[in-house]
Amino acid sequence: MATDAFHSAVSLTVNGKRCDLTVDHRATLLDVLRERLDLTGAKKGCDHGQCGACTVLVDGRRANSCLLLAVAHEGCDITTVEGLGADGEDAAGEGGEGGLHPLQRAFVARDAFQCGYCTPGQLCSAVGAIAEAEAGRPSYVTDPDATPGEPVELSRDEIRERLSGNLCRCGAYPHIVEAVEDVTR
């Protein structure tokens, strides 16, 4: 498809791989990931940025991909749940090179998913939340007397607050919090 008044060329790095695409100006990043790149981990839940099922990492920061226009992310580094860990290794850590991300292993160990629909968004959001806390970014529940820029300890309240934008219909929240605690302790 050639670029025209309704389409533009865009170059994204998705899970470490450069992707040069021509996309409709109205196409969301979620739709491009799912329909053009066959990366179906991020889910279209509410399509309004309220459920978090579509959460991915954009330049290391978590974002609801259903709200982002793909053309506005030229040159960005996108990480989906498929890019969190290396392929070929099972949850027990056996098999190929690299394997699952530590959070993916913790989710399996803690049974932090039930139907699994929200799990990819929960995982990407948790990876982003951990990075934000390590970078010293406060949340609503961070102690106001905390030293600015210093890493924030991820207490249960911090984890709950930072992941509050990701909904789970099955109610696996306690196990999700435990899985994040396992990785951060």
XYZ file of C-alpha atoms in Angstrom:
185
model
C 0.000 0.000 0.000
C 1.468 3.363 -1.001
C 1.356 6.445 1.164
C -1.410 8.867 0.278
C -3.608 11.415 2.037
C -4.911 8.678 4.367
C -1.831 6.507 4.884
C 1.699 7.108 6.093
C 4.891 5.135 6.358
C 5.882 4.426 9.931
C 8.882 2.661 11.373
C 8.566 1.036 14.784
C 10.856 -1.242 16.707
C 8.605 -3.953 18.084
C 10.090 -6.456 20.527
C 13.558 -5.570 19.274
C 12.717 -5.972 15.595
C 12.363 -3.050 13.176
C 9.006 -2.933 11.414
C 8.470 -0.632 8.431
C 4.773 -0.306 7.663
C 2.318 1.827 5.778
C -0.655 2.462 8.036
C -3.965 4.258 7.928
C -3.763 7.505 9.889
C -6.636 6.310 12.060
C -5.086 2.952 12.975
C -4.347 2.507 16.639
C -1.117 0.953 17.791
C -3.186 -1.928 19.192
C -4.772 -2.632 15.818
C -1.416 -2.496 14.034
C 0.127 -4.885 16.566
C -2.746 -7.349 16.355
C -3.824 -7.119 12.715
C -0.624 -6.250 10.864
C 2.082 -7.820 13.029
C 0.115 -10.816 14.386
C 1.061 -9.945 17.973
C -2.195 -10.824 19.679
C -1.070 -10.709 23.311
C -2.376 -7.194 23.887
C -6.158 -7.444 23.945
C -8.903 -5.097 22.843
C -11.025 -4.966 25.966
C -12.924 -1.721 26.367
C -11.268 0.155 23.478
C -11.449 3.291 25.652
C -8.260 3.017 27.740
C -10.139 2.035 30.884
C -9.396 -1.678 31.332
C -5.647 -2.007 30.655
C -5.944 -5.210 28.589
C -4.071 -3.482 25.748
C -1.147 -2.228 27.874
C 2.250 -2.317 26.159
C 5.542 -0.561 26.842
C 6.359 2.419 24.611
C 9.975 3.499 25.032
C 9.902 1.679 28.368
C 6.781 3.424 29.691
C 3.463 1.641 29.950
C 0.671 2.841 27.707
C -2.805 1.829 26.614
C -2.214 0.942 22.973
C -5.911 1.292 22.097
C -5.581 5.052 22.624
C -2.391 5.568 20.618
C -2.311 6.303 16.907
C 0.394 4.204 15.278
C 1.561 7.091 13.049
C 2.292 9.192 16.130
C 4.866 6.653 17.333
C 7.374 6.817 14.491
C 10.733 5.553 15.758
C 9.391 4.329 19.094
C 10.464 1.130 20.791
C 7.382 -0.988 21.528
C 7.436 -4.009 23.822
C 4.461 -6.359 23.968
C 3.992 -9.354 26.246
C 5.488 -11.483 23.476
C 8.719 -9.495 23.815
C 9.114 -9.712 27.596
C 10.908 -13.059 27.606
C 12.856 -15.091 25.084
C 11.080 -17.891 23.229
C 11.642 -21.564 23.816
C 11.693 -21.912 27.579
C 8.849 -23.173 29.690
C 7.614 -21.787 33.003
C 9.878 -24.148 34.952
C 12.912 -22.521 33.348
C 13.804 -25.492 31.210
C 14.342 -25.478 27.493
C 15.722 -22.791 25.216
C 17.691 -19.617 25.674
C 16.618 -16.869 28.042
C 13.066 -18.061 28.634
C 10.233 -16.318 30.338
C 10.524 -12.946 32.016
C 10.748 -13.283 35.824
C 7.268 -11.760 36.125
C 5.854 -14.331 33.717
C 7.358 -17.080 35.869
C 5.975 -15.476 39.024
C 2.496 -15.187 37.475
C 2.570 -18.907 36.682
C 3.919 -19.842 40.129
C 1.338 -17.692 41.946
C -1.581 -18.580 39.652
C -1.953 -14.858 38.999
C -4.321 -15.402 36.103
C -7.561 -17.225 35.623
C -9.123 -16.684 32.222
C -5.889 -14.973 31.104
C -7.519 -12.198 29.096
C -6.008 -9.397 31.183
C -2.698 -11.156 31.826
C -0.647 -9.641 28.954
C -1.681 -6.123 29.983
C -1.111 -6.915 33.667
C 2.396 -8.189 32.871
C 3.391 -5.185 30.754
C 1.925 -2.821 33.324
C 3.799 -4.564 36.151
C 7.101 -4.371 34.242
C 6.487 -0.646 33.702
C 5.409 -0.082 37.312
C 8.544 -1.760 38.648
C 10.723 0.411 36.386
C 8.853 3.550 37.490
C 9.380 2.692 41.162
C 13.084 1.947 40.570
C 13.410 5.340 38.834
C 11.899 7.049 41.891
C 8.607 8.068 40.294
C 6.055 8.447 43.080
C 2.491 7.164 42.999
C -0.558 8.492 44.822
C 0.297 6.365 47.886
C 4.053 7.078 48.003
C 5.126 8.656 51.291
C 5.205 12.428 50.699
C 8.434 12.579 52.725
C 10.195 10.129 50.386
C 13.397 11.463 48.858
C 12.650 12.603 45.288
C 14.384 10.485 42.667
C 15.200 7.663 45.094
C 13.736 4.218 44.336
C 10.281 3.686 45.802
C 9.776 0.497 47.812
C 6.957 -1.511 46.302
C 4.729 -2.284 49.257
C 1.422 -4.053 48.686
C -0.320 -0.670 48.637
C 2.179 0.686 46.088
C 1.703 -2.353 43.850
C -2.082 -2.139 44.063
C -2.051 1.588 43.284
C 0.380 1.294 40.394
C -1.578 -1.566 38.805
C -5.008 -0.058 39.458
C -5.480 0.773 35.760
C -5.568 -2.919 34.865
C -8.853 -4.669 35.499
C -9.282 -8.405 36.077
C -12.800 -9.758 35.761
C -11.787 -12.979 37.495
C -10.484 -11.195 40.592
C -6.937 -12.588 40.599
C -5.647 -9.360 42.178
C -4.182 -10.925 45.381
C -2.133 -13.373 43.303
C -1.004 -10.620 40.927
C 0.238 -8.552 43.874
C 2.039 -11.616 45.293
C 3.691 -12.279 41.925
C 4.974 -8.693 41.706
C 6.201 -8.940 45.307
C 8.087 -12.150 44.460
C 9.977 -10.354 41.689
C 10.726 -7.180 43.628
C 11.912 -8.748 46.869
